Short mmCIF file of C-alpha atoms in Angstrom, two decimals:
data_model
loop_
_atom_site.label_atom_id
_atom_site.label_comp_id
_atom_site.label_asym_id
_atom_site.label_seq_id
_atom_site.Cartn_x
_atom_site.Cartn_y
_atom_site.Cartn_z
CA MET A 1 -0.19 0.10 0.12
CA ILE A 2 2.83 2.43 0.59
CA ASN A 3 4.66 1.83 -2.24
CA LYS A 4 1.82 2.37 -4.44
CA VAL A 5 0.96 5.63 -2.48
CA LEU A 6 4.52 6.48 -3.34
CA LYS A 7 4.52 5.52 -6.65
CA THR A 8 1.25 7.69 -7.20
CA ARG A 9 3.02 10.79 -5.51
CA ILE A 10 6.48 10.44 -6.97
CA ILE A 11 5.99 8.93 -10.37
CA GLU A 12 2.43 9.42 -11.77
CA LYS A 13 2.06 12.93 -10.97
CA GLN A 14 3.58 14.93 -13.86
CA PRO A 15 5.64 17.96 -13.26
CA THR A 16 5.40 21.20 -14.97
CA ASP A 17 8.35 22.50 -16.93
CA ARG A 18 8.96 24.99 -14.22
CA GLN A 19 9.28 22.49 -11.65
CA ASN A 20 11.81 20.27 -13.79
CA PHE A 21 13.71 23.44 -14.56
CA LEU A 22 13.59 24.79 -10.65
CA TRP A 23 14.69 21.14 -9.33
CA ASN A 24 17.65 20.89 -11.71
CA MET A 25 18.71 23.97 -10.57
CA ILE A 26 18.64 23.41 -7.23
CA GLY A 27 20.20 19.82 -7.55
CA SER A 28 23.20 21.29 -9.92
CA GLY A 29 23.60 24.28 -7.31
CA ILE A 30 23.89 22.39 -4.32
CA TYR A 31 26.13 19.61 -5.95
CA SER A 32 28.37 22.59 -7.13
CA ALA A 33 28.23 24.72 -4.17
CA SER A 34 29.01 21.81 -1.82
CA SER A 35 32.33 21.09 -3.81
CA MET A 36 33.24 24.67 -3.32
CA LEU A 37 32.51 25.12 0.06
CA LEU A 38 33.93 21.49 0.98
CA SER A 39 37.40 22.92 0.33
CA LEU A 40 37.03 25.78 2.38
CA ILE A 41 35.45 24.32 5.48
CA VAL A 42 38.02 21.25 5.38
CA ILE A 43 40.86 23.77 5.17
CA LYS A 44 39.24 26.10 8.32
CA ILE A 45 38.75 22.80 10.39
CA ILE A 46 41.82 20.87 9.64
CA GLY A 47 44.39 23.67 8.54
CA ALA A 48 45.97 24.62 5.10
CA ASP A 49 48.35 21.80 5.02
CA SER A 50 45.82 18.56 5.65
CA GLY A 51 43.25 20.81 3.57
CA GLY A 52 45.49 21.02 0.87
CA VAL A 53 45.69 17.20 0.63
CA PHE A 54 41.87 17.16 0.55
CA SER A 55 41.83 19.72 -2.28
CA ILE A 56 43.82 17.89 -4.44
CA ALA A 57 41.86 14.76 -3.88
CA LEU A 58 38.95 16.70 -4.57
CA THR A 59 40.49 17.98 -7.88
CA ILE A 60 41.61 14.35 -8.81
CA SER A 61 38.30 13.05 -7.74
CA GLN A 62 36.50 15.60 -10.21
CA MET A 63 38.56 14.66 -13.04
CA LEU A 64 38.30 10.75 -12.89
CA VAL A 65 34.63 11.18 -12.27
CA TYR A 66 33.99 11.60 -16.11
CA ILE A 67 35.25 8.18 -16.52
CA ALA A 68 32.44 7.31 -14.74
CA TYR A 69 30.00 9.78 -16.20
CA PHE A 70 31.33 8.96 -20.01
CA GLU A 71 29.05 11.77 -21.02
CA MET A 72 26.76 8.74 -21.42
CA ARG A 73 23.77 11.22 -19.99
CA THR A 74 23.96 13.14 -23.15
CA TYR A 75 23.57 10.31 -25.19
CA LEU A 76 20.97 8.57 -23.20
CA VAL A 77 18.87 11.61 -22.69
CA THR A 78 18.68 12.22 -26.58
CA ASP A 79 18.45 8.42 -27.44
CA ALA A 80 14.64 9.29 -28.68
CA ASN A 81 14.50 5.99 -30.99
CA ASP A 82 15.53 3.70 -27.82
CA GLU A 83 18.39 2.54 -29.73
CA PHE A 84 19.56 0.98 -26.49
CA LYS A 85 17.72 -0.31 -23.25
CA PHE A 86 18.02 0.90 -19.75
CA GLU A 87 19.67 -2.43 -18.42
CA GLU A 88 22.38 -1.96 -21.29
CA TYR A 89 23.27 1.62 -20.17
CA HIS A 90 23.08 0.26 -16.59
CA THR A 91 25.37 -2.38 -17.39
CA THR A 92 27.99 -0.19 -19.13
CA LYS A 93 27.59 2.23 -16.16
CA ILE A 94 28.92 -0.25 -13.67
CA LEU A 95 31.62 -1.41 -15.76
CA LEU A 96 32.83 2.42 -16.10
CA CYS A 97 32.37 3.10 -12.67
CA ILE A 98 34.59 0.32 -11.63
CA LEU A 99 37.26 1.59 -14.11
CA MET A 100 37.08 4.62 -12.37
CA LEU A 101 37.69 3.28 -8.84
CA GLY A 102 40.64 1.16 -10.19
CA ILE A 103 42.16 4.30 -12.23
CA SER A 104 42.01 6.13 -9.08
CA ILE A 105 43.72 3.65 -6.79
CA LEU A 106 46.49 3.01 -9.71
CA TYR A 107 46.90 6.86 -9.82
CA THR A 108 47.94 7.29 -6.00
CA VAL A 109 50.38 4.48 -6.59
CA ILE A 110 52.19 6.13 -9.75
CA LYS A 111 52.30 9.29 -7.98
CA GLY A 112 53.94 7.72 -5.03
CA TYR A 113 51.53 9.35 -2.37
CA GLY A 114 52.34 8.36 1.26
CA ASN A 115 49.49 5.99 2.87
CA GLU A 116 47.44 8.80 4.43
CA LYS A 117 47.24 11.08 1.35
CA ALA A 118 46.44 8.05 -0.84
CA VAL A 119 43.60 6.85 1.32
CA ILE A 120 42.08 10.38 1.27
CA VAL A 121 42.39 10.34 -2.64
CA ILE A 122 40.70 7.07 -2.94
CA LEU A 123 38.02 7.74 -0.38
CA VAL A 124 37.03 11.11 -2.14
CA CYS A 125 37.07 9.42 -5.63
CA TYR A 126 34.81 6.75 -3.92
CA SER A 127 32.16 9.30 -3.15
CA ARG A 128 32.41 10.70 -6.83
CA PHE A 129 32.18 7.09 -7.86
CA LEU A 130 28.67 7.12 -6.36
CA ASP A 131 27.87 10.13 -8.33
CA GLY A 132 28.89 8.59 -11.45
CA TYR A 133 26.69 5.53 -10.62
CA ALA A 134 23.71 7.31 -9.62
CA ASP A 135 24.07 9.68 -12.93
CA VAL A 136 22.66 6.53 -15.13
CA TYR A 137 19.18 6.50 -13.03
CA GLU A 138 19.10 10.64 -13.20
CA ALA A 139 19.58 10.55 -17.04
CA GLN A 140 16.71 8.10 -17.30
CA PHE A 141 14.55 10.15 -14.94
CA GLN A 142 15.15 13.19 -17.56
CA LYS A 143 14.40 11.02 -20.37
CA ILE A 144 11.10 10.07 -19.11
CA GLY A 145 10.23 13.81 -18.41
CA ARG A 146 11.34 13.50 -14.85
CA LEU A 147 14.19 16.18 -14.43
CA ASP A 148 12.42 16.73 -11.31
CA ILE A 149 13.02 13.54 -9.88
CA ALA A 150 16.95 13.76 -10.84
CA GLY A 151 17.29 17.22 -9.26
CA LYS A 152 15.93 15.78 -6.11
CA SER A 153 18.09 12.92 -5.89
CA LEU A 154 20.77 15.25 -6.41
CA THR A 155 19.63 17.83 -3.88
CA TYR A 156 19.16 14.99 -1.21
CA ARG A 157 22.21 12.89 -1.70
CA THR A 158 24.30 15.90 -1.66
CA SER A 159 22.94 17.50 1.15
CA VAL A 160 23.27 14.38 3.38
CA TYR A 161 27.09 13.89 2.22
CA PHE A 162 27.91 17.12 3.01
CA VAL A 163 26.44 17.62 6.19
CA VAL A 164 27.59 14.21 7.44
CA LEU A 165 31.05 14.79 6.51
CA VAL A 166 31.12 18.36 8.05
CA GLY A 167 29.65 17.08 11.18
CA MET A 168 32.04 14.19 11.67
CA LEU A 169 35.10 16.39 10.98
CA ILE A 170 33.99 18.97 13.42
CA CYS A 171 33.51 16.15 15.92
CA SER A 172 36.53 13.93 15.39
CA LYS A 173 38.99 16.01 13.26
CA ASP A 174 39.93 13.25 11.29
CA ILE A 175 39.57 13.74 7.63
CA ILE A 176 39.78 9.72 6.94
CA ILE A 177 36.70 8.63 9.39
CA SER A 178 34.85 11.82 8.53
CA LEU A 179 35.18 10.46 4.70
CA ILE A 180 34.30 6.56 5.47
CA ILE A 181 31.04 7.68 7.24
CA ALA A 182 29.87 10.05 4.74
CA ASN A 183 30.51 7.61 2.08
CA ILE A 184 28.40 5.20 3.95
CA PHE A 185 25.54 7.66 3.87
CA GLY A 186 26.28 8.20 0.18
CA MET A 187 25.68 4.81 -0.59
CA ILE A 188 22.25 4.91 1.50
CA GLY A 189 21.35 7.90 -0.45
CA VAL A 190 21.97 6.19 -3.84
CA TRP A 191 19.60 3.34 -2.73
CA ILE A 192 16.65 5.54 -1.55
CA CYS A 193 16.97 8.29 -3.80
CA ASN A 194 17.69 6.26 -7.42
CA ILE A 195 17.76 2.31 -7.25
CA LYS A 196 14.30 2.20 -4.98
CA ILE A 197 12.52 5.07 -7.17
CA MET A 198 13.48 3.39 -10.57
CA HIS A 199 12.06 0.05 -9.20
CA MET A 200 8.78 1.95 -8.93
CA ILE A 201 9.39 2.98 -12.99
CA GLU A 202 10.42 -0.34 -14.09
CA PRO A 203 12.67 -3.48 -12.96
CA ILE A 204 16.58 -2.95 -12.79
CA HIS A 205 18.47 -5.49 -14.62
CA LEU A 206 21.78 -6.12 -16.03
CA SER A 207 22.60 -6.97 -19.61
CA PHE A 208 25.10 -9.55 -20.70
CA ASP A 209 24.81 -8.59 -24.51
CA MET A 210 28.52 -7.45 -24.47
CA VAL A 211 28.26 -6.13 -28.06
CA LYS A 212 25.77 -3.22 -27.14
CA VAL A 213 27.82 -2.51 -24.21
CA LYS A 214 30.81 -1.94 -26.55
CA LYS A 215 28.42 0.13 -28.65
CA ILE A 216 27.42 2.46 -26.01
CA VAL A 217 31.12 2.83 -25.29
CA GLY A 218 31.93 3.47 -29.04
CA LYS A 219 28.89 6.01 -29.23
CA CYS A 220 29.94 7.82 -26.11
CA PHE A 221 33.69 7.60 -26.46
CA PRO A 222 34.44 10.75 -28.34
CA LEU A 223 32.15 13.01 -26.21
CA PHE A 224 33.86 11.51 -23.21
CA ILE A 225 37.57 12.24 -24.43
CA GLY A 226 36.42 15.78 -24.91
CA VAL A 227 34.91 16.25 -21.67
CA PHE A 228 37.91 14.64 -19.85
CA CYS A 229 40.21 16.40 -21.61
CA TRP A 230 38.16 19.81 -20.42
CA THR A 231 38.16 18.46 -17.09
CA TYR A 232 41.92 18.17 -17.00
CA ILE A 233 41.96 21.82 -18.52
CA LEU A 234 40.38 23.04 -15.41
CA SER A 235 42.64 20.68 -13.13
CA ALA A 236 45.91 21.66 -15.01
CA SER A 237 46.97 24.59 -13.26
CA ARG A 238 45.92 23.15 -9.94
CA MET A 239 47.82 19.89 -10.55
CA ALA A 240 50.77 21.94 -11.53
CA ILE A 241 50.66 23.66 -8.04
CA ASP A 242 50.54 20.18 -6.33
CA GLY A 243 53.66 19.01 -8.40
CA ASN A 244 55.77 22.29 -7.48
CA MET A 245 54.65 23.77 -4.62
CA SER A 246 53.73 23.34 -1.04
CA SER A 247 50.39 21.93 0.22
CA ASN A 248 49.72 25.35 1.84
CA TYR A 249 49.75 27.12 -1.61
CA GLN A 250 47.39 24.24 -2.99
CA SER A 251 45.01 25.47 -0.38
CA TYR A 252 45.24 29.34 -1.42
CA TYR A 253 44.73 28.43 -5.06
CA GLN A 254 41.92 26.08 -4.36
CA ILE A 255 40.13 28.69 -2.41
CA ILE A 256 40.51 31.41 -5.19
CA PHE A 257 39.87 29.35 -7.80
CA MET A 258 36.35 28.31 -6.44
CA PRO A 259 34.45 31.11 -7.45
CA VAL A 260 34.90 30.09 -11.13
CA SER A 261 32.58 27.12 -10.72
CA VAL A 262 29.55 29.87 -10.08
CA ILE A 263 29.84 30.84 -13.69
CA ASN A 264 29.96 27.18 -14.97
CA LEU A 265 27.12 26.33 -12.89
CA PHE A 266 25.22 29.21 -14.72
CA ALA A 267 25.79 27.66 -18.00
CA GLY A 268 24.70 24.27 -16.67
CA PHE A 269 21.48 25.57 -15.11
CA VAL A 270 20.89 26.77 -18.88
CA LEU A 271 22.17 24.20 -21.03
CA ARG A 272 21.21 20.92 -19.32
CA PRO A 273 17.15 21.44 -19.94
CA LEU A 274 17.66 23.32 -23.35
CA LEU A 275 19.83 20.46 -24.76
CA PRO A 276 16.99 18.41 -26.18
CA GLN A 277 15.31 21.41 -27.73
CA MET A 278 18.33 22.62 -29.16
CA ALA A 279 18.82 19.10 -30.83
CA GLU A 280 15.03 19.25 -32.17
CA ASP A 281 15.53 22.77 -33.49
CA TYR A 282 19.04 21.91 -35.44
CA ALA A 283 17.31 18.59 -36.55
CA LYS A 284 14.37 20.31 -38.20
CA LYS A 285 16.74 23.11 -39.60
CA GLU A 286 15.21 26.00 -37.74
CA LEU A 287 18.16 27.73 -37.54
CA LYS A 288 17.18 31.11 -36.36
CA LYS A 289 15.63 29.80 -33.19
CA PHE A 290 18.81 27.51 -32.77
CA LYS A 291 21.27 30.77 -32.97
CA ASN A 292 18.90 33.10 -30.92
CA VAL A 293 18.68 30.28 -28.05
CA ILE A 294 22.89 30.69 -28.36
CA LEU A 295 23.36 34.12 -28.18
CA LYS A 296 20.82 34.13 -25.20
CA ILE A 297 23.05 32.10 -23.20
CA LEU A 298 26.14 33.65 -24.27
CA ALA A 299 24.51 37.06 -23.24
CA GLY A 300 23.60 35.37 -20.00
CA ILE A 301 27.08 34.44 -19.53
CA THR A 302 28.45 37.67 -20.31
CA GLY A 303 26.42 39.22 -17.72
CA ILE A 304 27.03 36.78 -14.79
CA THR A 305 30.76 37.25 -15.44
CA VAL A 306 30.88 40.75 -15.20
CA VAL A 307 28.58 40.66 -11.96
CA CYS A 308 30.93 38.03 -10.51
CA MET A 309 34.04 39.97 -11.42
CA ALA A 310 32.79 43.16 -9.70
CA GLY A 311 31.75 41.10 -6.62
CA ALA A 312 34.91 39.59 -6.29
CA TRP A 313 36.72 42.75 -6.51
CA LEU A 314 34.73 44.40 -3.72
CA LEU A 315 34.03 41.44 -1.37
CA GLY A 316 35.59 38.45 -2.80
CA ILE A 317 38.77 37.98 -0.72
CA PRO A 318 37.50 39.46 2.70
CA VAL A 319 34.53 36.55 2.08
CA LEU A 320 36.86 33.92 1.16
CA SER A 321 39.55 34.91 4.01
CA ILE A 322 36.83 34.56 6.81
CA LEU A 323 35.35 31.36 5.14
CA SER A 324 38.71 29.77 4.90
CA GLY A 325 40.74 31.32 7.82
CA CYS A 326 43.63 32.08 5.24
CA ASP A 327 45.08 35.39 4.54
CA LEU A 328 44.54 35.97 0.84
CA LYS A 329 44.99 39.78 0.39
CA GLU A 330 47.62 39.52 -1.88
CA TYR A 331 45.52 37.48 -4.48
CA LYS A 332 42.64 39.86 -5.17
CA GLY A 333 43.84 40.45 -8.61
CA VAL A 334 44.33 36.68 -9.30
CA LEU A 335 40.66 35.99 -8.28
CA VAL A 336 39.10 38.81 -10.57
CA PHE A 337 41.39 37.69 -13.29
CA LEU A 338 40.18 33.99 -12.79
CA LEU A 339 36.63 34.90 -13.01
CA PHE A 340 37.20 36.52 -16.26
CA ALA A 341 38.83 33.17 -17.40
CA GLY A 342 35.90 31.28 -16.10
CA GLY A 343 33.77 33.50 -18.23
CA ILE A 344 35.61 32.57 -21.35
CA ASN A 345 35.69 28.94 -20.21
CA SER A 346 31.75 28.82 -19.65
CA VAL A 347 31.63 30.20 -23.43
CA SER A 348 33.62 27.19 -24.73
CA PHE A 349 31.24 25.07 -22.61
CA THR A 350 28.32 26.69 -24.38
CA LEU A 351 30.19 25.76 -27.75
CA TYR A 352 31.21 22.38 -26.88
CA TYR A 353 27.25 21.71 -26.55
CA VAL A 354 26.60 23.48 -30.07
CA LEU A 355 28.95 21.31 -31.67
CA THR A 356 27.59 17.87 -30.02
CA VAL A 357 24.07 18.96 -31.46
CA MET A 358 25.81 19.51 -34.77
CA ARG A 359 27.47 15.92 -34.19
CA LYS A 360 30.85 17.26 -34.95
CA MET A 361 32.56 14.77 -32.65
CA ARG A 362 35.92 14.95 -34.37
CA SER A 363 35.95 18.83 -34.27
CA ILE A 364 35.20 18.41 -30.34
CA LEU A 365 38.21 15.93 -30.08
CA ILE A 366 40.67 18.35 -31.85
CA GLY A 367 39.43 21.30 -29.73
CA TYR A 368 39.98 19.46 -26.25
CA ALA A 369 42.93 17.53 -26.97
CA GLY A 370 44.64 20.55 -28.53
CA ALA A 371 43.72 22.65 -25.39
CA ALA A 372 44.57 19.93 -22.94
CA LEU A 373 48.02 19.04 -24.69
CA PHE A 374 48.86 23.21 -24.60
CA ALA A 375 47.62 23.12 -20.76
CA PHE A 376 49.72 20.33 -20.17
CA VAL A 377 52.72 21.87 -21.81
CA ILE A 378 52.60 25.42 -20.16
CA SER A 379 51.18 24.68 -16.90
CA SER A 380 54.06 23.61 -14.75
CA PRO A 381 56.91 26.05 -16.18
CA LEU A 382 54.38 29.03 -15.69
CA VAL A 383 53.92 27.88 -12.09
CA ARG A 384 57.77 27.49 -11.28
CA LEU A 385 58.14 30.77 -13.17
CA ASN A 386 55.39 32.86 -11.15
CA GLY A 387 53.81 30.74 -8.72
CA ILE A 388 49.97 31.27 -8.54
CA ASN A 389 50.25 33.94 -11.05
CA GLY A 390 51.43 31.77 -13.40
CA ALA A 391 48.86 29.06 -12.72
CA ALA A 392 46.01 31.42 -13.32
CA PHE A 393 47.52 32.67 -16.68
CA SER A 394 48.21 29.21 -17.96
CA PHE A 395 44.43 28.67 -17.30
CA PHE A 396 43.42 31.88 -19.16
CA ALA A 397 45.63 31.11 -22.13
CA THR A 398 44.18 27.42 -22.60
CA VAL A 399 40.44 28.35 -22.29
CA VAL A 400 40.83 31.31 -24.90
CA LEU A 401 42.60 28.68 -27.19
CA LEU A 402 39.91 26.28 -26.60
CA CYS A 403 37.44 29.02 -27.65
CA ILE A 404 39.09 29.85 -30.83
CA LEU A 405 39.11 26.23 -32.29
CA PHE A 406 35.50 25.69 -31.26
CA CYS A 407 34.60 28.75 -33.05
CA VAL A 408 36.45 27.98 -35.90
CA SER A 409 34.98 24.93 -36.40
CA ILE A 410 31.25 26.15 -35.93
CA PHE A 411 31.85 28.90 -38.34
CA GLY A 412 33.40 26.27 -40.49
CA GLU A 413 30.32 24.18 -40.49
CA VAL A 414 28.01 27.21 -41.05
CA ILE A 415 29.63 27.98 -44.16
CA ARG A 416 29.50 24.62 -45.33
CA MET A 417 25.92 24.33 -44.69
CA LYS A 418 25.30 27.53 -46.81
CA ASN A 419 27.13 26.22 -49.59
CA ARG A 420 25.01 22.99 -49.81
#
């Protein structure tokens, strides 16, 4: 009886577009804000040195989680003809999540991390492993028109993990114990918010059709490589500091880099719900509508970037210093500059989606691979040359190059379309 009532309330009651958008915004906002605030709070509670270890663990996990995501959500949500069954996506997701966790363990071995640092990195990666697994359910919710359920799942799971981790840190001051307890609650969250709800919609099975699994991997692989390179671009300057400077500087840079995610968050709010509509407009050759949506998104990014830069100049450093307990006065200019670079990065993120809708996978690969290689070459030398300022400039130069490469690809495709 209880299950029937829940099914009626959760599944059969269809949400409005506004409710879908609102819950997507809330879920994405809490997820992004929690990542930003966690570093600040951990540094505040256990200090800059230990907090720096947590910060680099978070950076590594944010990069490796894209192995678990594999950009499958984008493909699943736009799979209007049901080319693959949910059980095939589900099986593929499990294999990718296991691969992600294995690579995170291997990474700590290759880097030669000490026992404590290695355990922290693996535990933080495991929390992202849970996010990666939950994503296949949340993608299916979105596909059937229930983006609100996906948003609620992300909201509840993230909030519980955040509260438990911070609460345990305050009580124990032990980052490893706190992460273990928080991960246990994270697993419970996936069970309640994703698995149990999916059971109300359809049975959850595994597929043993490895041919279909390989096809899904093949279809998503170009998108994965592109986004993985994008994640590396976001992480390269931070990893360069980890490799060339002490942990306390990693903490400082992590703190002033965090507000960049606010602009990325805005782009994500707008783009995710609009992706199916953009694909439909482009497929129907309604290019004027397609172009107008893109221009509105870019105008919004410009506006939010200007607001964030002004806010950072006036209040950014005092607020971040109070929240983190670190003296950041000398990094005021770097913070504003990073937000400007973050605006350019969000433009490139928008152009990535444009190229995805155009199905220009090769252009995405070339753009991201070229920019990632550029970041790999310049990040460490610039950090060694000019410390945190060098890290900020390496990020800026990389995202500018990425924007240029994507713009060239899009204009080239537009010209080809006009000549047909």
